[in-house]
Short mmCIF file of C-alpha atoms and ligand atoms in Angstrom, two decimals:
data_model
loop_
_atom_site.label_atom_id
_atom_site.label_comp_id
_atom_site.label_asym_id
_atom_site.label_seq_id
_atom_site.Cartn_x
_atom_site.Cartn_y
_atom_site.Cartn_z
CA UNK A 1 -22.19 0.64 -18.77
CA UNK A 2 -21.17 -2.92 -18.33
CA UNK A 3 -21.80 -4.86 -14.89
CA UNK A 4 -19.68 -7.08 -12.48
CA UNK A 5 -19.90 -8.09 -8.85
CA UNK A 6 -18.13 -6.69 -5.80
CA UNK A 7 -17.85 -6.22 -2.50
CA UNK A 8 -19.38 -3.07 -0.80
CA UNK A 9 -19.87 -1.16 2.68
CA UNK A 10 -23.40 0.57 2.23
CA UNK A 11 -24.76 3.89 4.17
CA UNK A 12 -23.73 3.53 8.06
CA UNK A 13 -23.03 -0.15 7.69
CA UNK A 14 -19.12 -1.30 8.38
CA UNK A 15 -19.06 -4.67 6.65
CA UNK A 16 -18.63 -5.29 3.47
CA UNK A 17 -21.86 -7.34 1.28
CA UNK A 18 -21.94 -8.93 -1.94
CA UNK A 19 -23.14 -6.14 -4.70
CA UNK A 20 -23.44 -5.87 -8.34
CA UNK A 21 -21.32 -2.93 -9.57
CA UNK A 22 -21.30 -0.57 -12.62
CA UNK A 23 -18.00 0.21 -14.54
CA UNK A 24 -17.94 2.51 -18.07
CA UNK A 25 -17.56 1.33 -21.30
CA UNK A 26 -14.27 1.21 -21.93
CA UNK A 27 -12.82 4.50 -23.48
CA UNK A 28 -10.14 4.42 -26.54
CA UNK A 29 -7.47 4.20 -23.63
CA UNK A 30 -8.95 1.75 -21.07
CA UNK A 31 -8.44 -1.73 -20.59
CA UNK A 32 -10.60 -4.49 -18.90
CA UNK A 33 -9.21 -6.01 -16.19
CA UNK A 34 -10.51 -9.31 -14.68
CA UNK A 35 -9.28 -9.01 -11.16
CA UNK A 36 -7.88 -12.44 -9.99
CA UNK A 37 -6.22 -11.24 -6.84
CA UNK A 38 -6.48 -7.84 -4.58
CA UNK A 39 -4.73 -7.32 -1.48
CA UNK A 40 -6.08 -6.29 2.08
CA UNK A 41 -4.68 -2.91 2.80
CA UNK A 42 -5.35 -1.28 6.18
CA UNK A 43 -6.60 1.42 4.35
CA UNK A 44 -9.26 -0.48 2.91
CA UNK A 45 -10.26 -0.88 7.24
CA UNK A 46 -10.02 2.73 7.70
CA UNK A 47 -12.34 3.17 4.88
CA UNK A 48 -14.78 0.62 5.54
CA UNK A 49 -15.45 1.31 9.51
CA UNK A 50 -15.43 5.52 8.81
CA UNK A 51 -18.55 7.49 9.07
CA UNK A 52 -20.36 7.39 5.83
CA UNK A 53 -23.78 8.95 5.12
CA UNK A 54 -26.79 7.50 4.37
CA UNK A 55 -26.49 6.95 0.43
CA UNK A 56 -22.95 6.62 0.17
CA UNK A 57 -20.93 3.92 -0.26
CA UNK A 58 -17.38 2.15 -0.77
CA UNK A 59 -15.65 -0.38 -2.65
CA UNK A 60 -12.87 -0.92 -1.32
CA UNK A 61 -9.30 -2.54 -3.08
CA UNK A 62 -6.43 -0.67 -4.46
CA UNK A 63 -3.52 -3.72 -5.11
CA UNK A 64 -4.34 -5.42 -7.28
CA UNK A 65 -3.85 -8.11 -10.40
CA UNK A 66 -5.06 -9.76 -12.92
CA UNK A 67 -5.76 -10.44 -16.73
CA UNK A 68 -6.48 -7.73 -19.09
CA UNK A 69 -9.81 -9.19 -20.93
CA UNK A 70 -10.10 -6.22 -23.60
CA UNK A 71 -8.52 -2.90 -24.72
CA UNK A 72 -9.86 0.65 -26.02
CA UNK A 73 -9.30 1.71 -29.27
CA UNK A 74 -5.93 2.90 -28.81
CA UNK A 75 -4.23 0.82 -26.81
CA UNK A 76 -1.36 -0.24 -28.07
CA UNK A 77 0.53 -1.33 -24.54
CA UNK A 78 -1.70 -4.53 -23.42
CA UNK A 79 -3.52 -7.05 -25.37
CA UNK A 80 -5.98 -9.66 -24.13
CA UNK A 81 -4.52 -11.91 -22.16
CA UNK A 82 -1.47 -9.67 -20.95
CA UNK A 83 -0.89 -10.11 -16.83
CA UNK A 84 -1.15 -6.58 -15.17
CA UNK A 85 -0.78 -4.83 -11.71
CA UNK A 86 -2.65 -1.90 -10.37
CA UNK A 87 -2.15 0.31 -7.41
CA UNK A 88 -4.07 3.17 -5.84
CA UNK A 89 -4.15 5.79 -8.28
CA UNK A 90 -5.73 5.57 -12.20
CA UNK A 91 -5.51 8.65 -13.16
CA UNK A 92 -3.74 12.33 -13.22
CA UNK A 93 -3.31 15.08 -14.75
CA UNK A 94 -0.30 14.52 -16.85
CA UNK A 95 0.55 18.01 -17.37
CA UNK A 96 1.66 19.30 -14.06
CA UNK A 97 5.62 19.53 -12.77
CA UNK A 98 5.04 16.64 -10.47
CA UNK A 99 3.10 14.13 -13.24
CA UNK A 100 6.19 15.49 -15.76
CA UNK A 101 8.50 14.38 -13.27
CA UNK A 102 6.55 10.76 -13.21
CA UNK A 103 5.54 11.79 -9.32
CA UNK A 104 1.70 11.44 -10.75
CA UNK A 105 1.33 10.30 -7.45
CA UNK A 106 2.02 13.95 -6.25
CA UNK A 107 -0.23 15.50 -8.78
CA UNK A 108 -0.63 19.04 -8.40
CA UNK A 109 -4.37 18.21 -9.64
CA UNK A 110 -4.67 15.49 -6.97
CA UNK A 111 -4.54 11.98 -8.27
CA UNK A 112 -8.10 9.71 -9.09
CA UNK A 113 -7.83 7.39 -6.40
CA UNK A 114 -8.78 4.10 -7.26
CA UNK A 115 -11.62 3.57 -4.91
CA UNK A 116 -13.36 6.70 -3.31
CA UNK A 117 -12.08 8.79 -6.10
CA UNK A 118 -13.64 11.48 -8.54
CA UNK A 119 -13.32 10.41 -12.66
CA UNK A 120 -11.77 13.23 -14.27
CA UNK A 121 -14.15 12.75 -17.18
CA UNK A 122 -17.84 11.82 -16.13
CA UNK A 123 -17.50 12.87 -12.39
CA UNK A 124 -18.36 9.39 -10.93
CA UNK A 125 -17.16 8.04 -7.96
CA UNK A 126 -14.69 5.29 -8.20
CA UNK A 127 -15.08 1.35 -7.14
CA UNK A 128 -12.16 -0.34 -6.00
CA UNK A 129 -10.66 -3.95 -7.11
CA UNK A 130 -12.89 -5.96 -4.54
CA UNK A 131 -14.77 -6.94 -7.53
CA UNK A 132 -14.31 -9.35 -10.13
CA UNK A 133 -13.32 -6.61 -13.25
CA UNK A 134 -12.09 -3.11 -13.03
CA UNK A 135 -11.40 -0.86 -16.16
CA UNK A 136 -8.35 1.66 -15.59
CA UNK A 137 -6.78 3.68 -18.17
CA UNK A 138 -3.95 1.97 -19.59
CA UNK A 139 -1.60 4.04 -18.63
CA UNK A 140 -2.06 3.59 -14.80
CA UNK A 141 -1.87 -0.54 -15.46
CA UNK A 142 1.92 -2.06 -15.13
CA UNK A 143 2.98 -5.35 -17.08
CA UNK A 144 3.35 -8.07 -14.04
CA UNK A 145 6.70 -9.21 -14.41
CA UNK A 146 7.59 -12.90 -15.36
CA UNK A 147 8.17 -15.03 -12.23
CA UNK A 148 6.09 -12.86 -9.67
CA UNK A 149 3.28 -15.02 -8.25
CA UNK A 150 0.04 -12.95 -9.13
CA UNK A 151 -1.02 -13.20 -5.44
CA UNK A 152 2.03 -12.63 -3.54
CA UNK A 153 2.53 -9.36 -6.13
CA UNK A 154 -1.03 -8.35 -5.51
CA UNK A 155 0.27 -6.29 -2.21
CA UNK A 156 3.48 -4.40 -3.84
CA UNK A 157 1.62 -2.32 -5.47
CA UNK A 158 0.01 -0.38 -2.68
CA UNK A 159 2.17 -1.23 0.36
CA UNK A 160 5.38 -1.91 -1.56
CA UNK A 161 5.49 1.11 -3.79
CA UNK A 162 4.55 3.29 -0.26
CA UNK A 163 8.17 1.58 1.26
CA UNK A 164 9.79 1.14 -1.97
CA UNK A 165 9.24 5.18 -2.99
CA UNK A 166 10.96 6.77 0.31
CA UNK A 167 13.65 4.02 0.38
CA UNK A 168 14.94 4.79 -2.96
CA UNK A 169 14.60 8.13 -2.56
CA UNK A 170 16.59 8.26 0.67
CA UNK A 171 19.80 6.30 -1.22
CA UNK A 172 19.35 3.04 1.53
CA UNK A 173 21.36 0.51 0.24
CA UNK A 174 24.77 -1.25 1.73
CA UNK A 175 26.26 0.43 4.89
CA UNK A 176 22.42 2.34 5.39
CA UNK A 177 21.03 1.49 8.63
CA UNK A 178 17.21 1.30 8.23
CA UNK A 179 14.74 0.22 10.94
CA UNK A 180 10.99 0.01 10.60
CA UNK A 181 8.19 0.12 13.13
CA UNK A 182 5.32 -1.98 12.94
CA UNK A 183 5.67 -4.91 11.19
CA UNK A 184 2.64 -5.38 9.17
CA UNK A 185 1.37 -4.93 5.30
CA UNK A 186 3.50 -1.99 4.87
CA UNK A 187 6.40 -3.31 7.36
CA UNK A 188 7.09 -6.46 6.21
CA UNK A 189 7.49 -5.53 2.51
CA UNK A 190 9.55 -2.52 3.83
CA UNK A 191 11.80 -5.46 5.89
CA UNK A 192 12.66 -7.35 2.34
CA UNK A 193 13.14 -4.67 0.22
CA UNK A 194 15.21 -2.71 2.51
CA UNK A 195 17.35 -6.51 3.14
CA UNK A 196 17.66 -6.94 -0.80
CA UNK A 197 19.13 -3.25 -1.33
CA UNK A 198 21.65 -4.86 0.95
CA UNK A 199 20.93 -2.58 4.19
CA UNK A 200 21.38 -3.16 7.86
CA UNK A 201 17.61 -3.59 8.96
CA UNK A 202 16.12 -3.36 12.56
CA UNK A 203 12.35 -4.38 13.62
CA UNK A 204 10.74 -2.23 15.96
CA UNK A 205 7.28 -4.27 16.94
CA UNK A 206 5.29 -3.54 20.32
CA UNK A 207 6.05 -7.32 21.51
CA UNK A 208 8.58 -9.86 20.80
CA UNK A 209 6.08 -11.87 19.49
CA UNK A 210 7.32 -11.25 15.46
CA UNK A 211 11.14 -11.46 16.63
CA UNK A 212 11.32 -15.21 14.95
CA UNK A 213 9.49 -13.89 11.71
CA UNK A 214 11.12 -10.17 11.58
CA UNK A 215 14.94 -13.10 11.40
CA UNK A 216 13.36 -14.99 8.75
CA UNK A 217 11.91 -11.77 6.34
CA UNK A 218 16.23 -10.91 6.62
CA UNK A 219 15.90 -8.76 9.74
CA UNK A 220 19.47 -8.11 11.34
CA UNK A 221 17.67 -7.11 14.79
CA UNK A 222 14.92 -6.41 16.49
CA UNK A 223 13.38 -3.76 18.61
CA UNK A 224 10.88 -3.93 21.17
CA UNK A 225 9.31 -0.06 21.12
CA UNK A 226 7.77 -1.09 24.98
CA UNK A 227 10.94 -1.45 26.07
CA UNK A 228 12.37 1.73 27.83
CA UNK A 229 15.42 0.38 28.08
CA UNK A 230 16.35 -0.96 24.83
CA UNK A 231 14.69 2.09 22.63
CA UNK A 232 16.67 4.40 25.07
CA UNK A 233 20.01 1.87 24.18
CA UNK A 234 19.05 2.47 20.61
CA UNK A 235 19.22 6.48 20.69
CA UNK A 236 20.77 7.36 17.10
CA UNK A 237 21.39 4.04 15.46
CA UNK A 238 19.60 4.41 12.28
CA UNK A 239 19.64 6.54 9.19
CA UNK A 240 16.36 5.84 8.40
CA UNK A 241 13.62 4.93 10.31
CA UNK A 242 10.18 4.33 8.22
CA UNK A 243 7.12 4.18 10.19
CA UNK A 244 4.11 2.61 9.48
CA UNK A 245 2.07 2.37 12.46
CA UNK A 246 -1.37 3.19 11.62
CA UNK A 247 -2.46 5.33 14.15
CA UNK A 248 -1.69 8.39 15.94
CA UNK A 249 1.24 8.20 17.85
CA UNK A 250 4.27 10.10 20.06
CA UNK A 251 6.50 10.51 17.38
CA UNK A 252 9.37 11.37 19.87
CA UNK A 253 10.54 7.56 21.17
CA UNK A 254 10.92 7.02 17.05
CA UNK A 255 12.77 10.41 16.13
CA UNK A 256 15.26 10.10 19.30
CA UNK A 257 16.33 6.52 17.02
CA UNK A 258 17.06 8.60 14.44
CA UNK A 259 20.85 9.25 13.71
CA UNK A 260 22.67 12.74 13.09
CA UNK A 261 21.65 14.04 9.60
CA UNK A 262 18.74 10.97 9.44
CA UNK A 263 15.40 10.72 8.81
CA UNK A 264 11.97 9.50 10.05
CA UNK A 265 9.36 8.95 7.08
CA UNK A 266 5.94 8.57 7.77
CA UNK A 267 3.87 6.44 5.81
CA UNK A 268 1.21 4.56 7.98
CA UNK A 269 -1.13 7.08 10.07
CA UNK A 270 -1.39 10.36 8.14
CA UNK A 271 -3.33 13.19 9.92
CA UNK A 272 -1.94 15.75 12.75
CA UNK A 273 1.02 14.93 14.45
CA UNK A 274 2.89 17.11 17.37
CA UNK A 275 6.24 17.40 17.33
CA UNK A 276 9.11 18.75 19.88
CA UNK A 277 11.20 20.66 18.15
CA UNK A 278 14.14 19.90 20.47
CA UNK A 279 13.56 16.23 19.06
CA UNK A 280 14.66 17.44 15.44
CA UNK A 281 17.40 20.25 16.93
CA UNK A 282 19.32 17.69 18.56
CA UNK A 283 21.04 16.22 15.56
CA UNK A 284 19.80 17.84 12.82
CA UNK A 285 16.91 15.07 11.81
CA UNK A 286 14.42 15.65 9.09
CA UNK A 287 10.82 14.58 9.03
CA UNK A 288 9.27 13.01 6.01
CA UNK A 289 6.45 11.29 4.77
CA UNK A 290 5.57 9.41 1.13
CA UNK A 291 3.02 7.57 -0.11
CA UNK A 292 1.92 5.19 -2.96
CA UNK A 293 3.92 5.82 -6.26
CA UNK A 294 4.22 7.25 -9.72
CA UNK A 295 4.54 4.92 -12.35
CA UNK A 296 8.02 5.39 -12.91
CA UNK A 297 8.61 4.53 -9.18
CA UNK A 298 6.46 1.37 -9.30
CA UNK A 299 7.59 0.24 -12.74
CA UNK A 300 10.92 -0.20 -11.12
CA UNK A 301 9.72 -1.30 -7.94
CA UNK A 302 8.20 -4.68 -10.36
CA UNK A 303 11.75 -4.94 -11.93
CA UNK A 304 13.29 -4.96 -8.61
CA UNK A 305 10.97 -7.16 -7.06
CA UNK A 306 10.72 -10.15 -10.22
CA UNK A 307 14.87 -9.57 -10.31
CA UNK A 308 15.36 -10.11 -6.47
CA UNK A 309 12.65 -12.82 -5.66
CA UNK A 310 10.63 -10.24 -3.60
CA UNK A 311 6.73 -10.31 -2.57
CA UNK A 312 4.59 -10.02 0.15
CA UNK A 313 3.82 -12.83 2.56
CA UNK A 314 0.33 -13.53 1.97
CA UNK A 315 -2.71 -15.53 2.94
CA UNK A 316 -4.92 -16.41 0.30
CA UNK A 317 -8.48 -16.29 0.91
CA UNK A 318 -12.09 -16.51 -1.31
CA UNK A 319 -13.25 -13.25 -1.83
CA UNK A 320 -16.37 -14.22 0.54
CA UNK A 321 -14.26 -14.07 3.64
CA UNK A 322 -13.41 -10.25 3.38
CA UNK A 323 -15.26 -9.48 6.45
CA UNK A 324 -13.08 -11.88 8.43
CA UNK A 325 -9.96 -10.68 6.56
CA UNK A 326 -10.88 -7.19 7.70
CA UNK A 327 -11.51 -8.04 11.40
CA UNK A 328 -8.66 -10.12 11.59
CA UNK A 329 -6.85 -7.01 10.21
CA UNK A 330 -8.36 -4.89 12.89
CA UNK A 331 -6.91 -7.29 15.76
CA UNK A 332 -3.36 -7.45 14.39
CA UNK A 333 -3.58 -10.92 13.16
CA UNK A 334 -2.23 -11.32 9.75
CA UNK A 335 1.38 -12.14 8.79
CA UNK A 336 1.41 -10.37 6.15
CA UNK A 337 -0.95 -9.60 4.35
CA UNK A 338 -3.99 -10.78 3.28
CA UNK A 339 -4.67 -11.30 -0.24
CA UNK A 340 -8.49 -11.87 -1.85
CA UNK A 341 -8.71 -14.56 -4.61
CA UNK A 342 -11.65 -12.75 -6.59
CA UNK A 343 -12.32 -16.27 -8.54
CA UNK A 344 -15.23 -16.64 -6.50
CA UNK A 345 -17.18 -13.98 -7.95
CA UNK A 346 -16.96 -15.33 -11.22
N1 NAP B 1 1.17 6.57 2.83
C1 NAP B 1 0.38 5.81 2.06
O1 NAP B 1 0.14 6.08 0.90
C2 NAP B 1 -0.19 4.56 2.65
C3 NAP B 1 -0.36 3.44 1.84
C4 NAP B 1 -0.85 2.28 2.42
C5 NAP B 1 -1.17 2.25 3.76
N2 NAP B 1 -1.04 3.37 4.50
C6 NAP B 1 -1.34 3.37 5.93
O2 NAP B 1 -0.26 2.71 6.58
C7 NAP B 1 -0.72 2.14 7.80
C8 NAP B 1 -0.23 0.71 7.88
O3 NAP B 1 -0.90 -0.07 6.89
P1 NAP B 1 -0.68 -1.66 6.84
O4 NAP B 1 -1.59 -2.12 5.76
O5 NAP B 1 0.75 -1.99 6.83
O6 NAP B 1 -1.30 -2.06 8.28
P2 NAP B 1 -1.08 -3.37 9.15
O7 NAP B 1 -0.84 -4.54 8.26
O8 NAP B 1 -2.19 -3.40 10.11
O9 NAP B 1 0.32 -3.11 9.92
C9 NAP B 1 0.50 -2.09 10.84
C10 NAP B 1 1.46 -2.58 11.93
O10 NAP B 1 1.66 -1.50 12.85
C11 NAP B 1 1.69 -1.98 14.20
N3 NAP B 1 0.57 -1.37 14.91
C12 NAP B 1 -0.76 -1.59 14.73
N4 NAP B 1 -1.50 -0.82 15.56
C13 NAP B 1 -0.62 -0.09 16.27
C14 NAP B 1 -0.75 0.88 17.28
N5 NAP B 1 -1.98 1.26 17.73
N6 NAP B 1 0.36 1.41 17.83
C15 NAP B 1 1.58 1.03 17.41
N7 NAP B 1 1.77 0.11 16.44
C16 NAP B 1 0.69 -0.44 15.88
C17 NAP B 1 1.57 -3.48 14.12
O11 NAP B 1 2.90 -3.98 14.10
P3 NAP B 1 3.59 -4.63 15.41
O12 NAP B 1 2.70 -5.76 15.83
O13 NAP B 1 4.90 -5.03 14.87
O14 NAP B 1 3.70 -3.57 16.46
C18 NAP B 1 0.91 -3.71 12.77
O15 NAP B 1 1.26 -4.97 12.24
C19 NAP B 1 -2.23 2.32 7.80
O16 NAP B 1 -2.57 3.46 8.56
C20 NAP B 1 -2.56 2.59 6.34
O17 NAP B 1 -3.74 3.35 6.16
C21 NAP B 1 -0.53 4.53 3.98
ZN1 ZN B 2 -3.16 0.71 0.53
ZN1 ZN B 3 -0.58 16.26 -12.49
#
């Protein structure tokens, strides 16, 4: 085992403290990865206020890059010194139809997660990139692209590749008219990526509050969801509408936006959600949800992103501050995302 420091939510406890961390020796087809920057995702809230037991703990961080610092035996992909990018999963199967199909992210096996997740070869528990080095098999790390600021990139590789996955997937491009609600992490990258693939792109936000910054990320509009009026105005204006509020919600208001033969993808909250029918019937809408990306998906999602000038809107902070990253998270305040500089821990 080799040792590095991190940050980690302990037993009952829901912030995050300064701990030493294990990873493995590096196997013939792991790298080394010093982490230099790891993105906020509000996944890494939901995971550090849950319940946890007595004894068990999380390490939260699943965007992330940084330098790789040494290879296995058989790598033949990175070398020291390489710049790479890591999302939320590190592992699959590899054999199954969906990790054939480069959907790995689908594995019929279940993915490893990158934090909270089982090792499919010694059982352990995996620590996420709030920590100064993680080792991932190299076949889960991507090549950061030339001309993508390390920081800024840090987020695309959770919260992008969740936007970037259903977008493609769904053909939006010129003449698609796309609208996404909540205008966060997950929004905001959808907002630019959806604008660079050249589609017509609509804000819903609770207040008008983001209008001026929805304009500026290349919004064409902007929709204020607690306004009855305007939402019922809006009644089948968009092909796709990609949601990524992150909690339960009446997905109803959202689905009645929807146009004839359009969609409504899920991505932020994911547990139960009720449904009227009558809200599909009526013009034939569909119902979808992705999330995170195989590496197929994500390799092209960097291409895009280094080719169109795309990244998340970030605000840089020292590692030390994650508590106030993650609180400031919890009230909504954080355009758009905040990024950890690890450097700190060093
Ligand atoms: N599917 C996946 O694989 C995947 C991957 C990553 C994250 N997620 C999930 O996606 C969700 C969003 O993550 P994020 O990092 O983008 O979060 P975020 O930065 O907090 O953004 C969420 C946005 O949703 C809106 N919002 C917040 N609370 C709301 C509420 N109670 N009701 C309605 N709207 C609300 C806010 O936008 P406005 O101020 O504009 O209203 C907020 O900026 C989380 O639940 C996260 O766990 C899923
Ligand atoms: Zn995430
Ligand atoms: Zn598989």
């Amino acid at each position: 085992m080799r040792t590095t420091v991190g940050w980690r939510a302990d037993g009952p406890v829901t912030t995050l403290r300064r701990a030493s961390l294990e990873r493995r020796d590096l196997r013939p087809d792991d790298i080394a990865v010093r982490v230099d920057h790891c993105g906020v995702c509000h996944t890494d809230l939901h995971a550090v206020r849950s319940h946890r037991e007595p004894g068990a703990s999380v390490v939260p961080g699943h965007e992330f890059t940084g330098v790789v610092t040494e290879t296995g035996s058989e790598v033949t992909r990175f070398a020291a010194g390489d710049p790479v990018a890591v999302g939320n999963i590190v592992d699959a199967c590899g054999e199954c139809a969906m990790c054939r199909a480069g959907q790995e992210n689908f594995c019929h096996a279940f993915p490893t997660l990158t934090y909270g997740g089982t090792d499919r070869h010694d059982g352990s528990t995996t620590l996420g990139a709030y920590s100064r080095e993680y080792v991932v098999r190299d076949r889960f790390a991507h090549r950061l692209p030339a001309g993508l600021d390390p920081a800024a990139a840090a987020p695309l590789l959770c919260a992008g590749v969740t936007v970037w996955e259903p977008l493609s997937a769904l053909g939006v491009g010129p003449g698609t008219r796309v609208a996404v609600a909540g205008l966060g992490g997950l929004g905001h990258l959808a907002v630019k990526l959806a604008v660079a693939l050249g589609a017509e792109t609509t804000v819903i936000s609770r207040s008008a509050g983001k209008a001026g910054d929805a304009r500026r990320l290349g919004a064409h509009d902007v929709l204020v969801s607690t306004d009855p009026d305007r939402m019922a105005a809006a009644r089948d204006r968009f092909d796709v509408v990609i949601d990524t509020i992150p909690a339960a919600h009446d997905l109803g208001p959202y689905l009645r936006l929807v146009a004839m033969d359009g969609t409504l993808t899920l991505v932020g909250h994911l547990g139960q959600v009720t449904l009227e029918a009558m809200d599909l019937l009526v013009g034939r809408k569909k119902l979808s949800s992705a999330g995170s990306g195989g590496r197929p998906g994500t390799a092209a999602l960097l291409d895009f992103c280094a080719e169109h000038g795309v990244a998340a809107d970030i605000e840089l902070l020292p590692s030390a501050r994650v508590n106030e990253a993650l609180d400031r998270l919890e009230r909504n305040d954080v355009r758009y995302r905040f990024v950890l500089d690890l450097s700190d821990l060093s």
